[in-house]
Structure formats: structure tokens, C-alpha cells
Short mmCIF file of C-alpha atoms in Angstrom, two decimals:
data_model
loop_
_atom_site.label_atom_id
_atom_site.label_comp_id
_atom_site.label_asym_id
_atom_site.label_seq_id
_atom_site.Cartn_x
_atom_site.Cartn_y
_atom_site.Cartn_z
CA MET A 1 -238.31 82.82 -95.05
CA ILE A 2 -239.87 85.47 -93.31
CA LYS A 3 -237.77 88.51 -92.30
CA GLU A 4 -238.52 91.01 -89.17
CA GLU A 5 -236.44 93.75 -88.00
CA ILE A 6 -235.29 93.61 -84.59
CA ILE A 7 -233.26 95.71 -82.02
CA HIS A 8 -229.86 97.03 -82.72
CA GLY A 9 -230.47 97.37 -86.72
CA TRP A 10 -230.15 92.72 -86.79
CA THR A 11 -233.12 91.13 -89.00
CA LEU A 12 -234.45 87.95 -88.10
CA GLN A 13 -235.07 85.08 -90.42
CA LEU A 14 -237.69 82.94 -89.38
CA PRO A 15 -238.61 79.53 -91.24
CA SER A 16 -242.54 79.71 -90.49
CA GLU A 17 -245.35 81.72 -89.73
CA LYS A 18 -245.71 79.42 -86.57
CA LEU A 19 -242.58 81.16 -84.78
CA VAL A 20 -243.07 84.47 -83.16
CA ALA A 21 -240.77 87.02 -82.17
CA LEU A 22 -240.73 88.81 -78.69
CA THR A 23 -238.37 92.07 -78.01
CA ASN A 24 -238.46 93.87 -74.73
CA LYS A 25 -236.35 97.20 -73.18
CA ASN A 26 -233.68 94.99 -71.73
CA ASP A 27 -232.34 93.80 -75.40
CA MET A 28 -233.82 90.62 -74.93
CA VAL A 29 -235.36 88.46 -78.25
CA GLY A 30 -237.69 85.57 -77.63
CA ILE A 31 -239.27 83.25 -80.09
CA LEU A 32 -241.87 81.31 -79.64
CA TYR A 33 -243.36 78.29 -81.78
CA ASN A 34 -246.63 79.39 -81.31
CA GLU A 35 -248.66 75.61 -81.75
CA ASN A 36 -249.83 73.32 -79.49
CA SER A 37 -246.98 72.77 -76.88
CA PHE A 38 -248.68 70.58 -74.38
CA GLY A 39 -247.77 72.74 -71.47
CA ASP A 40 -244.39 72.60 -72.45
CA LEU A 41 -243.87 76.28 -73.48
CA GLN A 42 -239.62 76.53 -74.68
CA THR A 43 -238.65 79.64 -75.56
CA LEU A 44 -235.32 80.06 -77.71
CA LEU A 45 -234.06 82.92 -75.64
CA LEU A 46 -231.41 85.54 -77.19
CA SER A 47 -229.86 88.42 -75.79
CA VAL A 48 -228.75 91.03 -78.25
CA THR A 49 -226.34 94.43 -78.61
CA GLU A 50 -225.23 96.17 -81.32
CA ASP A 51 -222.50 93.44 -82.21
CA SER A 52 -223.40 90.17 -80.93
CA VAL A 53 -225.75 87.54 -79.94
CA ASP A 54 -225.83 85.33 -77.10
CA ILE A 55 -228.00 82.17 -76.98
CA LEU A 56 -229.38 82.02 -73.45
CA SER A 57 -232.11 79.32 -74.08
CA MET A 58 -232.44 77.10 -77.01
CA PRO A 59 -235.47 75.04 -77.57
CA HIS A 60 -236.12 71.46 -79.14
CA PHE A 61 -237.92 73.06 -81.71
CA ILE A 62 -234.99 74.79 -83.23
CA ASN A 63 -232.38 73.06 -85.00
CA LYS A 64 -229.73 75.72 -85.72
CA VAL A 65 -229.01 79.21 -84.77
CA LYS A 66 -227.03 81.22 -87.79
CA ILE A 67 -225.47 84.05 -87.33
CA THR A 68 -224.35 86.26 -90.21
CA LEU A 69 -222.13 89.17 -89.88
CA ASP A 70 -224.35 90.91 -91.65
CA LYS A 71 -226.50 91.07 -88.92
CA GLN A 72 -229.02 87.96 -90.02
CA ILE A 73 -229.77 85.82 -87.09
CA ILE A 74 -231.05 82.45 -89.12
CA LEU A 75 -233.95 79.76 -87.50
CA VAL A 76 -233.38 76.52 -88.75
CA LEU A 77 -236.57 74.38 -87.37
CA SER A 78 -235.75 70.87 -86.00
CA PRO A 79 -236.67 68.07 -88.32
CA PHE A 80 -239.74 66.91 -86.97
CA ILE A 81 -241.41 69.50 -86.00
CA LEU A 82 -240.91 70.82 -90.25
CA GLU A 83 -242.24 66.64 -90.37
CA SER A 84 -244.95 67.78 -88.65
CA ASP A 85 -245.86 70.81 -90.50
CA GLN A 86 -245.86 69.02 -93.93
CA GLU A 87 -248.42 65.99 -92.37
CA GLN A 88 -250.58 69.16 -91.16
CA LYS A 89 -250.74 70.47 -94.76
CA SER A 90 -251.12 67.19 -96.46
CA GLU A 91 -254.08 66.61 -94.36
CA HIS A 92 -255.56 70.08 -95.08
CA GLU A 93 -254.96 69.45 -98.87
CA ALA A 94 -255.94 65.73 -99.29
CA PRO A 95 -259.62 64.65 -100.24
CA LEU A 96 -261.06 62.60 -98.00
CA MET A 97 -262.29 59.30 -100.03
CA ILE A 98 -264.05 56.74 -98.53
CA PHE A 99 -264.23 53.18 -100.56
CA ASP A 100 -266.75 50.55 -99.52
#
């Protein structure tokens, strides 16, 4: 889990380094999946205040957003994203073997 401090004292917990969080001066937080999106750029968009978080848009790559009383925002990726990440890791780690 990658922890990132964001506005108003909230902490964002990102389950993957492929997620990127952006903030602006209007108390908005956008979380993007920094991977091939095939032209379908979806953003988890949050409106954050001192004492609340509103989810304005929920993309397909996010399964759950957990918000705790101690100002933690915890993201859970969708199962198909987790499977895809695991497949990519195993492709890079497994040696290539060719048999004749």
C-alpha cells in the first residue's frame, strides 16, 4: 500500500504504484490508473472537505472506496485489474523456455 497525504489532512492509500493522485485548488482529488487505457481515460473523482469525502465519479478499475473516521481513504482495485497486474508480473519474471 502506498500512502499519500492529500488536502485537509486526509491520507490516501493506493494499492498500486500504477495509480496517480492529482489535486487542485477546488478541493478535488482525481485518481488515474496510469496504464494502457485504450482511449478510455476514467478517473476516480473525489470532493474533499475538512470532514467529508464525496465520490463524484467511480471508474471501472476501482472496486471499493473505504473511508475511515481517522481520515483515511483506502482504495481497492477491481479483481480484473489485480489479475492483469499479476499476469504481467509473471510474464516478466518467468524465463522463456522453448522446446523443439
